[in-house]
């Protein structure tokens, strides 16, 4: 199921910053500075720790699971970015900032956005696997709930008979 993508501040070139945008940018800068101070004080990670983190994060998201977005950043620059395709917003409701590749403002809050389309089409076998999954029949060795209840009742009755004989 594909998300219904939202738009905000379109057309992006005409978007006027709001008090909320200024507040979000100020808060993003404060958080960024705090994180940078914490990282400067933290001990360095070993190569083993970095490898463990890579394994936890897994492989990169395939391009057909990404959505292309046009973003207007706080600095005024309009850029294109890709995000997870399952979210109706480019910030995913969580991370609404990005480093501006044009002027270097870091962080630059996303103030307006519009969807452009998928980053790539899924491979043919991926699409056919997805559609076959939805029409798949349950395995023949699986029994229905009614069959399991009937077997359970029969076993309980057999247990009662055995208890009476003992």
Short mmCIF file of N, CA, C and O in Angstrom, two decimals, residues 3-137:
data_model
loop_
_atom_site.label_atom_id
_atom_site.label_comp_id
_atom_site.label_asym_id
_atom_site.label_seq_id
_atom_site.Cartn_x
_atom_site.Cartn_y
_atom_site.Cartn_z
N UNK A 3 1.57 5.33 0.39
CA UNK A 3 1.08 6.44 1.18
C UNK A 3 0.48 7.52 0.28
O UNK A 3 0.87 7.66 -0.88
N UNK A 4 -0.47 8.27 0.81
CA UNK A 4 -0.99 9.43 0.10
C UNK A 4 -0.11 10.60 0.51
O UNK A 4 -0.10 11.01 1.67
N UNK A 5 0.69 11.12 -0.41
CA UNK A 5 1.71 12.09 -0.09
C UNK A 5 1.12 13.48 0.10
O UNK A 5 0.24 13.92 -0.63
N UNK A 6 1.63 14.17 1.12
CA UNK A 6 1.17 15.51 1.45
C UNK A 6 2.04 16.56 0.77
O UNK A 6 3.16 16.28 0.35
N UNK A 7 1.49 17.77 0.66
CA UNK A 7 2.22 18.94 0.14
C UNK A 7 2.09 20.03 1.19
O UNK A 7 1.10 20.11 1.89
N UNK A 8 3.11 20.89 1.24
CA UNK A 8 3.04 22.02 2.16
C UNK A 8 3.86 23.17 1.58
O UNK A 8 5.00 22.97 1.16
N UNK A 9 3.26 24.36 1.54
CA UNK A 9 3.98 25.54 1.09
C UNK A 9 4.24 25.62 -0.39
O UNK A 9 5.22 26.22 -0.82
N UNK A 10 3.36 25.02 -1.19
CA UNK A 10 3.54 25.02 -2.64
C UNK A 10 2.88 26.27 -3.21
O UNK A 10 1.78 26.62 -2.80
N UNK A 11 3.48 26.99 -4.14
CA UNK A 11 4.76 26.74 -4.79
C UNK A 11 5.91 27.08 -3.85
O UNK A 11 5.88 28.07 -3.12
N UNK A 12 6.94 26.26 -3.88
CA UNK A 12 8.04 26.37 -2.95
C UNK A 12 8.78 27.71 -3.05
O UNK A 12 9.21 28.27 -2.05
N UNK A 13 8.91 28.23 -4.26
CA UNK A 13 9.66 29.48 -4.47
C UNK A 13 8.99 30.67 -3.79
O UNK A 13 9.65 31.64 -3.42
N UNK A 14 7.67 30.62 -3.61
CA UNK A 14 6.92 31.74 -3.03
C UNK A 14 6.70 31.60 -1.53
O UNK A 14 6.08 32.46 -0.91
N UNK A 15 7.17 30.53 -0.93
CA UNK A 15 6.91 30.27 0.50
C UNK A 15 7.53 31.35 1.38
O UNK A 15 8.68 31.73 1.19
N UNK A 16 6.74 31.87 2.32
CA UNK A 16 7.21 32.87 3.28
C UNK A 16 7.40 32.19 4.64
O UNK A 16 6.50 31.50 5.12
N UNK A 17 8.57 32.39 5.25
CA UNK A 17 8.85 31.79 6.55
C UNK A 17 7.88 32.31 7.60
O UNK A 17 7.50 33.48 7.61
N UNK A 18 7.49 31.41 8.52
CA UNK A 18 6.57 31.75 9.60
C UNK A 18 7.33 31.82 10.92
O UNK A 18 8.50 31.41 11.00
N UNK A 19 6.67 32.30 11.97
CA UNK A 19 7.28 32.32 13.30
C UNK A 19 7.61 30.89 13.73
O UNK A 19 8.65 30.65 14.35
N UNK A 20 6.75 29.94 13.38
CA UNK A 20 7.00 28.53 13.74
C UNK A 20 8.25 28.01 13.03
O UNK A 20 9.02 27.25 13.63
N UNK A 21 8.48 28.42 11.79
CA UNK A 21 9.69 28.01 11.06
C UNK A 21 10.94 28.54 11.77
O UNK A 21 11.92 27.82 11.94
N UNK A 22 10.90 29.82 12.17
CA UNK A 22 12.04 30.41 12.86
C UNK A 22 12.29 29.68 14.19
O UNK A 22 13.45 29.40 14.54
N UNK A 23 11.22 29.38 14.92
CA UNK A 23 11.35 28.66 16.19
C UNK A 23 11.94 27.27 15.97
O UNK A 23 12.87 26.86 16.66
N UNK A 24 11.43 26.53 14.97
CA UNK A 24 11.93 25.18 14.70
C UNK A 24 13.40 25.22 14.29
O UNK A 24 14.19 24.36 14.69
N UNK A 25 13.81 26.22 13.51
CA UNK A 25 15.21 26.34 13.10
C UNK A 25 16.07 26.61 14.33
O UNK A 25 17.13 26.00 14.49
N UNK A 26 15.64 27.53 15.19
CA UNK A 26 16.40 27.87 16.39
C UNK A 26 16.57 26.62 17.28
O UNK A 26 17.67 26.33 17.75
N UNK A 27 15.47 25.86 17.45
CA UNK A 27 15.53 24.64 18.26
C UNK A 27 16.44 23.59 17.62
O UNK A 27 17.19 22.91 18.31
N UNK A 28 16.38 23.48 16.30
CA UNK A 28 17.22 22.50 15.59
C UNK A 28 18.70 22.84 15.77
O UNK A 28 19.53 21.96 15.97
N UNK A 29 19.03 24.13 15.72
CA UNK A 29 20.42 24.56 15.91
C UNK A 29 20.87 24.24 17.33
O UNK A 29 21.98 23.74 17.55
N UNK A 30 20.01 24.51 18.31
CA UNK A 30 20.36 24.22 19.71
C UNK A 30 20.60 22.73 19.92
O UNK A 30 21.57 22.34 20.56
N UNK A 31 19.73 21.90 19.38
CA UNK A 31 19.88 20.45 19.52
C UNK A 31 21.16 20.00 18.82
O UNK A 31 21.93 19.20 19.36
N UNK A 32 21.40 20.51 17.62
CA UNK A 32 22.60 20.15 16.85
C UNK A 32 23.86 20.51 17.64
O UNK A 32 24.80 19.71 17.72
N UNK A 33 23.89 21.69 18.22
CA UNK A 33 25.06 22.12 18.99
C UNK A 33 25.25 21.24 20.22
O UNK A 33 26.38 20.87 20.55
N UNK A 34 24.17 20.88 20.89
CA UNK A 34 24.26 20.01 22.06
C UNK A 34 24.83 18.63 21.67
O UNK A 34 25.71 18.11 22.34
N UNK A 35 24.31 18.07 20.58
CA UNK A 35 24.80 16.77 20.11
C UNK A 35 26.27 16.85 19.75
O UNK A 35 27.06 15.95 20.10
N UNK A 36 26.69 17.92 19.10
CA UNK A 36 28.10 18.07 18.74
C UNK A 36 28.98 18.12 19.98
O UNK A 36 30.07 17.53 20.00
N UNK A 37 28.52 18.82 21.05
CA UNK A 37 29.29 18.87 22.30
C UNK A 37 29.40 17.48 22.92
O UNK A 37 30.46 17.09 23.40
N UNK A 38 28.29 16.74 22.89
CA UNK A 38 28.30 15.38 23.46
C UNK A 38 29.24 14.47 22.69
O UNK A 38 29.98 13.69 23.28
N UNK A 39 29.21 14.57 21.38
CA UNK A 39 30.09 13.73 20.56
C UNK A 39 31.56 14.08 20.78
O UNK A 39 32.42 13.19 20.76
N UNK A 40 31.87 15.36 20.99
CA UNK A 40 33.25 15.77 21.22
C UNK A 40 33.79 15.20 22.53
O UNK A 40 34.99 14.90 22.64
N UNK A 41 32.91 15.01 23.51
CA UNK A 41 33.33 14.49 24.81
C UNK A 41 33.32 12.97 24.86
O UNK A 41 33.91 12.38 25.77
N UNK A 42 32.65 12.32 23.91
CA UNK A 42 32.52 10.86 23.94
C UNK A 42 33.82 10.18 23.52
O UNK A 42 34.54 10.71 22.66
N UNK A 43 34.11 9.01 24.11
CA UNK A 43 35.31 8.29 23.68
C UNK A 43 35.12 7.77 22.25
O UNK A 43 34.00 7.48 21.84
N UNK A 44 36.21 7.63 21.50
CA UNK A 44 36.07 7.13 20.12
C UNK A 44 35.64 5.66 20.10
O UNK A 44 35.94 4.91 21.03
N UNK A 45 34.95 5.28 19.04
CA UNK A 45 34.52 3.89 18.88
C UNK A 45 35.63 3.07 18.24
O UNK A 45 36.35 3.55 17.36
N UNK A 46 35.68 1.81 18.64
CA UNK A 46 36.62 0.88 18.02
C UNK A 46 36.07 0.43 16.66
O UNK A 46 34.88 0.60 16.37
N UNK A 47 36.95 -0.17 15.86
CA UNK A 47 36.51 -0.70 14.57
C UNK A 47 35.44 -1.77 14.75
O UNK A 47 34.51 -1.87 13.95
N UNK A 48 35.57 -2.57 15.80
CA UNK A 48 34.57 -3.63 16.07
C UNK A 48 33.21 -3.01 16.36
O UNK A 48 32.18 -3.51 15.91
N UNK A 49 33.19 -1.92 17.11
CA UNK A 49 31.92 -1.26 17.44
C UNK A 49 31.27 -0.68 16.19
O UNK A 49 30.06 -0.77 16.01
N UNK A 50 32.09 -0.09 15.29
CA UNK A 50 31.56 0.45 14.04
C UNK A 50 30.97 -0.68 13.19
O UNK A 50 29.90 -0.52 12.59
N UNK A 51 31.66 -1.81 13.13
CA UNK A 51 31.17 -2.95 12.35
C UNK A 51 29.86 -3.47 12.93
O UNK A 51 28.92 -3.81 12.20
N UNK A 52 29.78 -3.53 14.25
CA UNK A 52 28.54 -3.96 14.91
C UNK A 52 27.38 -3.03 14.55
O UNK A 52 26.26 -3.48 14.27
N UNK A 53 27.65 -1.73 14.52
CA UNK A 53 26.61 -0.76 14.17
C UNK A 53 26.18 -0.93 12.72
O UNK A 53 25.00 -0.86 12.40
N UNK A 54 27.13 -1.18 11.80
CA UNK A 54 26.78 -1.41 10.39
C UNK A 54 25.86 -2.62 10.25
O UNK A 54 24.93 -2.61 9.46
N UNK A 55 26.16 -3.67 11.01
CA UNK A 55 25.33 -4.87 10.94
C UNK A 55 23.94 -4.61 11.50
O UNK A 55 22.94 -5.11 10.97
N UNK A 56 23.85 -3.83 12.57
CA UNK A 56 22.55 -3.49 13.14
C UNK A 56 21.70 -2.67 12.17
O UNK A 56 20.50 -2.87 12.06
N UNK A 57 22.35 -1.74 11.48
CA UNK A 57 21.62 -0.88 10.54
C UNK A 57 21.22 -1.61 9.27
O UNK A 57 20.28 -1.22 8.60
N UNK A 58 21.93 -2.66 8.93
CA UNK A 58 21.58 -3.46 7.75
C UNK A 58 21.99 -2.79 6.46
O UNK A 58 22.71 -1.80 6.43
N UNK A 59 21.50 -3.35 5.38
CA UNK A 59 21.85 -2.85 4.06
C UNK A 59 21.05 -1.58 3.73
O UNK A 59 19.99 -1.35 4.29
N UNK A 60 21.54 -0.78 2.80
CA UNK A 60 20.82 0.45 2.42
C UNK A 60 19.44 0.13 1.83
O UNK A 60 19.21 -0.95 1.29
N UNK A 61 18.54 1.08 1.96
CA UNK A 61 17.19 0.92 1.42
C UNK A 61 17.25 0.86 -0.10
O UNK A 61 17.88 1.73 -0.72
N UNK A 62 16.60 -0.13 -0.72
CA UNK A 62 16.61 -0.19 -2.19
C UNK A 62 15.91 1.04 -2.78
O UNK A 62 14.96 1.56 -2.18
N UNK A 63 16.35 1.51 -3.93
CA UNK A 63 15.79 2.75 -4.50
C UNK A 63 14.29 2.69 -4.79
O UNK A 63 13.62 3.71 -4.76
N UNK A 64 13.74 1.51 -5.06
CA UNK A 64 12.31 1.42 -5.36
C UNK A 64 11.46 1.57 -4.10
O UNK A 64 10.26 1.68 -4.17
N UNK A 65 12.09 1.61 -2.92
CA UNK A 65 11.36 1.86 -1.68
C UNK A 65 11.50 3.31 -1.23
O UNK A 65 11.16 3.66 -0.11
N UNK A 66 11.99 4.16 -2.14
CA UNK A 66 12.20 5.57 -1.83
C UNK A 66 11.31 6.47 -2.68
O UNK A 66 10.99 6.15 -3.81
N UNK A 67 10.93 7.60 -2.11
CA UNK A 67 10.11 8.62 -2.78
C UNK A 67 10.98 9.86 -2.97
O UNK A 67 11.72 10.26 -2.07
N UNK A 68 10.89 10.47 -4.14
CA UNK A 68 11.60 11.72 -4.41
C UNK A 68 10.75 12.89 -3.95
O UNK A 68 9.54 12.91 -4.17
N UNK A 69 11.40 13.88 -3.31
CA UNK A 69 10.72 15.07 -2.81
C UNK A 69 11.48 16.31 -3.24
O UNK A 69 12.70 16.29 -3.34
N UNK A 70 10.75 17.39 -3.46
CA UNK A 70 11.36 18.69 -3.63
C UNK A 70 11.14 19.41 -2.30
O UNK A 70 10.01 19.50 -1.81
N UNK A 71 12.24 19.90 -1.71
CA UNK A 71 12.20 20.49 -0.38
C UNK A 71 12.65 21.95 -0.43
O UNK A 71 13.61 22.28 -1.12
N UNK A 72 11.97 22.78 0.31
CA UNK A 72 12.45 24.15 0.53
C UNK A 72 13.00 24.18 1.94
O UNK A 72 12.31 23.84 2.91
N UNK A 73 14.26 24.55 2.06
CA UNK A 73 14.91 24.59 3.36
C UNK A 73 14.81 25.99 3.96
O UNK A 73 14.49 26.97 3.27
N UNK A 74 15.07 26.08 5.24
CA UNK A 74 14.99 27.34 5.96
C UNK A 74 15.82 28.44 5.30
O UNK A 74 15.40 29.59 5.25
N UNK A 75 16.96 28.08 4.75
CA UNK A 75 17.85 29.06 4.11
C UNK A 75 17.28 29.60 2.80
O UNK A 75 17.80 30.55 2.24
N UNK A 76 16.21 28.99 2.28
CA UNK A 76 15.59 29.44 1.04
C UNK A 76 15.92 28.60 -0.17
O UNK A 76 15.29 28.75 -1.22
N UNK A 77 16.90 27.73 -0.06
CA UNK A 77 17.27 26.88 -1.19
C UNK A 77 16.25 25.76 -1.37
O UNK A 77 15.71 25.22 -0.40
N UNK A 78 15.99 25.44 -2.63
CA UNK A 78 15.08 24.34 -2.99
C UNK A 78 15.96 23.21 -3.52
O UNK A 78 16.74 23.40 -4.45
N UNK A 79 15.80 22.03 -2.91
CA UNK A 79 16.62 20.88 -3.28
C UNK A 79 15.72 19.67 -3.51
O UNK A 79 14.54 19.68 -3.15
N UNK A 80 16.30 18.63 -4.09
CA UNK A 80 15.60 17.36 -4.24
C UNK A 80 16.24 16.37 -3.28
O UNK A 80 17.46 16.36 -3.11
N UNK A 81 15.40 15.56 -2.61
CA UNK A 81 15.89 14.55 -1.68
C UNK A 81 15.02 13.31 -1.80
O UNK A 81 13.89 13.37 -2.31
N UNK A 82 15.53 12.19 -1.33
CA UNK A 82 14.75 10.95 -1.29
C UNK A 82 14.50 10.57 0.15
O UNK A 82 15.35 10.79 1.02
N UNK A 83 13.33 9.99 0.38
CA UNK A 83 12.94 9.55 1.71
C UNK A 83 12.18 8.24 1.57
O UNK A 83 11.75 7.86 0.47
N UNK A 84 11.96 7.58 2.71
CA UNK A 84 11.20 6.33 2.72
C UNK A 84 9.83 6.53 2.08
O UNK A 84 9.15 7.51 2.36
N UNK A 85 9.44 5.60 1.24
CA UNK A 85 8.22 5.72 0.45
C UNK A 85 6.94 5.53 1.28
O UNK A 85 5.85 5.89 0.84
N UNK A 86 7.07 4.98 2.49
CA UNK A 86 5.89 4.69 3.31
C UNK A 86 5.38 5.90 4.07
O UNK A 86 4.30 5.84 4.63
N UNK A 87 6.12 6.97 4.11
CA UNK A 87 5.72 8.15 4.86
C UNK A 87 5.05 9.17 3.95
O UNK A 87 5.54 9.45 2.86
N UNK A 88 3.95 9.79 4.41
CA UNK A 88 3.27 10.79 3.59
C UNK A 88 3.99 12.14 3.57
O UNK A 88 3.63 13.02 2.82
N UNK A 89 5.02 12.30 4.43
CA UNK A 89 5.78 13.55 4.52
C UNK A 89 7.27 13.24 4.36
O UNK A 89 7.71 12.19 4.78
N UNK A 90 8.05 14.18 3.85
CA UNK A 90 9.48 13.91 3.70
C UNK A 90 10.22 13.86 5.03
O UNK A 90 11.29 13.28 5.13
N UNK A 91 9.64 14.47 6.07
CA UNK A 91 10.29 14.44 7.38
C UNK A 91 9.88 13.21 8.17
O UNK A 91 10.40 12.97 9.25
N UNK A 92 8.94 12.43 7.66
CA UNK A 92 8.50 11.23 8.36
C UNK A 92 7.89 11.54 9.70
O UNK A 92 7.73 10.66 10.54
N UNK A 93 7.56 12.81 9.95
CA UNK A 93 7.02 13.20 11.23
C UNK A 93 8.09 13.23 12.32
O UNK A 93 7.80 13.45 13.48
N UNK A 94 9.35 13.03 11.95
CA UNK A 94 10.42 12.94 12.95
C UNK A 94 11.54 13.92 12.63
O UNK A 94 11.74 14.90 13.32
N UNK A 95 12.29 13.65 11.59
CA UNK A 95 13.49 14.43 11.27
C UNK A 95 13.15 15.45 10.19
O UNK A 95 13.03 15.10 9.03
N UNK A 96 13.01 16.70 10.61
CA UNK A 96 12.60 17.73 9.64
C UNK A 96 13.74 18.66 9.28
O UNK A 96 13.53 19.81 8.97
N UNK A 97 14.98 18.15 9.35
CA UNK A 97 16.11 19.00 8.99
C UNK A 97 17.09 18.25 8.11
O UNK A 97 17.09 17.04 8.05
N UNK A 98 17.90 19.04 7.41
CA UNK A 98 18.86 18.49 6.46
C UNK A 98 19.96 19.52 6.28
O UNK A 98 19.74 20.70 6.46
N UNK A 99 21.14 19.07 5.92
CA UNK A 99 22.23 19.99 5.60
C UNK A 99 21.99 20.52 4.19
O UNK A 99 21.75 19.76 3.27
N UNK A 100 22.06 21.82 4.04
CA UNK A 100 21.85 22.41 2.71
C UNK A 100 23.10 22.20 1.87
O UNK A 100 24.19 22.65 2.24
N UNK A 101 22.97 21.53 0.72
CA UNK A 101 24.13 21.31 -0.13
C UNK A 101 24.59 22.58 -0.85
O UNK A 101 25.73 22.66 -1.31
N UNK A 102 23.72 23.60 -0.93
CA UNK A 102 24.08 24.83 -1.64
C UNK A 102 24.88 25.80 -0.77
O UNK A 102 25.93 26.29 -1.17
N UNK A 103 24.37 26.08 0.45
CA UNK A 103 25.04 27.08 1.30
C UNK A 103 25.72 26.46 2.51
O UNK A 103 26.46 27.15 3.21
N UNK A 104 25.45 25.18 2.80
CA UNK A 104 26.10 24.50 3.92
C UNK A 104 25.42 24.68 5.25
O UNK A 104 25.92 24.18 6.26
N UNK A 105 24.28 25.38 5.32
CA UNK A 105 23.58 25.54 6.60
C UNK A 105 23.25 24.17 7.16
O UNK A 105 22.63 23.34 6.49
N UNK A 106 23.70 23.93 8.40
CA UNK A 106 23.51 22.62 9.01
C UNK A 106 23.22 22.79 10.49
O UNK A 106 24.10 23.24 11.23
N UNK A 107 22.01 22.52 10.93
CA UNK A 107 20.90 21.96 10.18
C UNK A 107 20.07 23.06 9.51
O UNK A 107 20.09 24.19 9.93
N UNK A 108 19.37 22.66 8.46
CA UNK A 108 18.43 23.54 7.77
C UNK A 108 17.06 22.86 7.84
O UNK A 108 16.88 21.78 7.28
N UNK A 109 16.13 23.46 8.54
CA UNK A 109 14.80 22.89 8.71
C UNK A 109 14.05 22.89 7.38
O UNK A 109 14.16 23.83 6.60
N UNK A 110 13.31 21.80 7.13
CA UNK A 110 12.45 21.71 5.95
C UNK A 110 11.21 22.54 6.25
O UNK A 110 10.47 22.25 7.19
N UNK A 111 10.96 23.57 5.45
CA UNK A 111 9.81 24.46 5.70
C UNK A 111 8.67 24.23 4.72
O UNK A 111 7.52 24.57 5.00
N UNK A 112 8.97 23.67 3.55
CA UNK A 112 7.93 23.40 2.56
C UNK A 112 8.39 22.22 1.71
O UNK A 112 9.59 21.97 1.58
N UNK A 113 7.41 21.50 1.15
CA UNK A 113 7.76 20.29 0.39
C UNK A 113 6.65 19.88 -0.54
O UNK A 113 5.48 20.24 -0.33
N UNK A 114 7.04 19.13 -1.58
CA UNK A 114 6.06 18.51 -2.47
C UNK A 114 6.66 17.23 -3.03
O UNK A 114 7.85 17.14 -3.29
N UNK A 115 5.82 16.19 -3.22
CA UNK A 115 6.32 14.92 -3.75
C UNK A 115 6.58 15.02 -5.25
O UNK A 115 5.87 15.72 -5.96
N UNK A 116 7.61 14.32 -5.71
CA UNK A 116 7.93 14.30 -7.14
C UNK A 116 7.63 12.95 -7.79
O UNK A 116 7.38 12.88 -8.98
N UNK A 117 7.68 11.88 -7.02
CA UNK A 117 7.45 10.55 -7.58
C UNK A 117 8.45 9.56 -7.02
O UNK A 117 9.38 9.93 -6.30
N UNK A 118 8.28 8.30 -7.37
CA UNK A 118 9.18 7.27 -6.85
C UNK A 118 10.60 7.46 -7.38
O UNK A 118 10.80 7.95 -8.49
N UNK A 119 11.58 7.06 -6.57
CA UNK A 119 12.98 7.16 -6.97
C UNK A 119 13.30 6.15 -8.07
O UNK A 119 14.15 6.41 -8.91
N UNK A 120 12.64 5.00 -8.06
CA UNK A 120 12.86 3.96 -9.07
C UNK A 120 11.67 3.01 -9.06
O UNK A 120 10.96 2.90 -8.06
N UNK A 121 11.49 2.33 -10.16
CA UNK A 121 10.45 1.30 -10.23
C UNK A 121 11.00 0.00 -9.66
O UNK A 121 12.19 -0.30 -9.84
N UNK A 122 10.16 -0.78 -8.98
CA UNK A 122 10.66 -2.04 -8.43
C UNK A 122 11.03 -3.01 -9.54
O UNK A 122 10.45 -2.96 -10.63
N UNK A 123 12.01 -3.88 -9.28
CA UNK A 123 12.36 -4.88 -10.29
C UNK A 123 11.17 -5.78 -10.57
O UNK A 123 10.31 -5.96 -9.72
N UNK A 124 11.12 -6.34 -11.76
CA UNK A 124 9.98 -7.17 -12.17
C UNK A 124 9.74 -8.32 -11.21
O UNK A 124 8.61 -8.60 -10.83
N UNK A 125 10.80 -9.03 -10.78
CA UNK A 125 10.59 -10.17 -9.89
C UNK A 125 10.10 -9.73 -8.52
O UNK A 125 9.33 -10.42 -7.89
N UNK A 126 10.52 -8.54 -8.05
CA UNK A 126 10.05 -8.04 -6.77
C UNK A 126 8.56 -7.76 -6.83
O UNK A 126 7.82 -8.09 -5.92
N UNK A 127 8.11 -7.15 -7.94
CA UNK A 127 6.69 -6.85 -8.10
C UNK A 127 5.87 -8.14 -8.19
O UNK A 127 4.82 -8.26 -7.59
N UNK A 128 6.36 -9.13 -8.94
CA UNK A 128 5.61 -10.38 -9.08
C UNK A 128 5.59 -11.14 -7.75
O UNK A 128 4.60 -11.78 -7.42
N UNK A 129 6.67 -11.07 -6.97
CA UNK A 129 6.67 -11.73 -5.66
C UNK A 129 5.65 -11.08 -4.75
O UNK A 129 4.94 -11.75 -4.02
N UNK A 130 5.58 -9.73 -4.78
CA UNK A 130 4.64 -9.03 -3.93
C UNK A 130 3.20 -9.41 -4.28
O UNK A 130 2.38 -9.65 -3.42
N UNK A 131 2.88 -9.48 -5.58
CA UNK A 131 1.51 -9.81 -5.97
C UNK A 131 1.20 -11.27 -5.69
O UNK A 131 0.08 -11.60 -5.34
N UNK A 132 2.19 -12.16 -5.80
CA UNK A 132 1.91 -13.57 -5.52
C UNK A 132 1.71 -13.79 -4.03
O UNK A 132 0.97 -14.67 -3.62
N UNK A 133 2.35 -12.95 -3.18
CA UNK A 133 2.18 -13.08 -1.75
C UNK A 133 0.74 -12.80 -1.35
O UNK A 133 0.20 -13.45 -0.47
N UNK A 134 0.10 -11.83 -2.00
CA UNK A 134 -1.26 -11.46 -1.61
C UNK A 134 -2.29 -12.50 -2.06
O UNK A 134 -3.36 -12.57 -1.49
N UNK A 135 -1.98 -13.31 -3.07
CA UNK A 135 -2.94 -14.32 -3.54
C UNK A 135 -2.55 -15.73 -3.10
O UNK A 135 -3.16 -16.68 -3.52
N UNK A 136 -1.54 -15.83 -2.25
CA UNK A 136 -1.04 -17.13 -1.82
C UNK A 136 -2.09 -17.87 -0.99
O UNK A 136 -2.77 -17.28 -0.16
N UNK A 137 -2.19 -19.16 -1.20
CA UNK A 137 -3.09 -20.02 -0.45
C UNK A 137 -2.37 -20.54 0.78
O UNK A 137 -1.16 -20.73 0.76
#
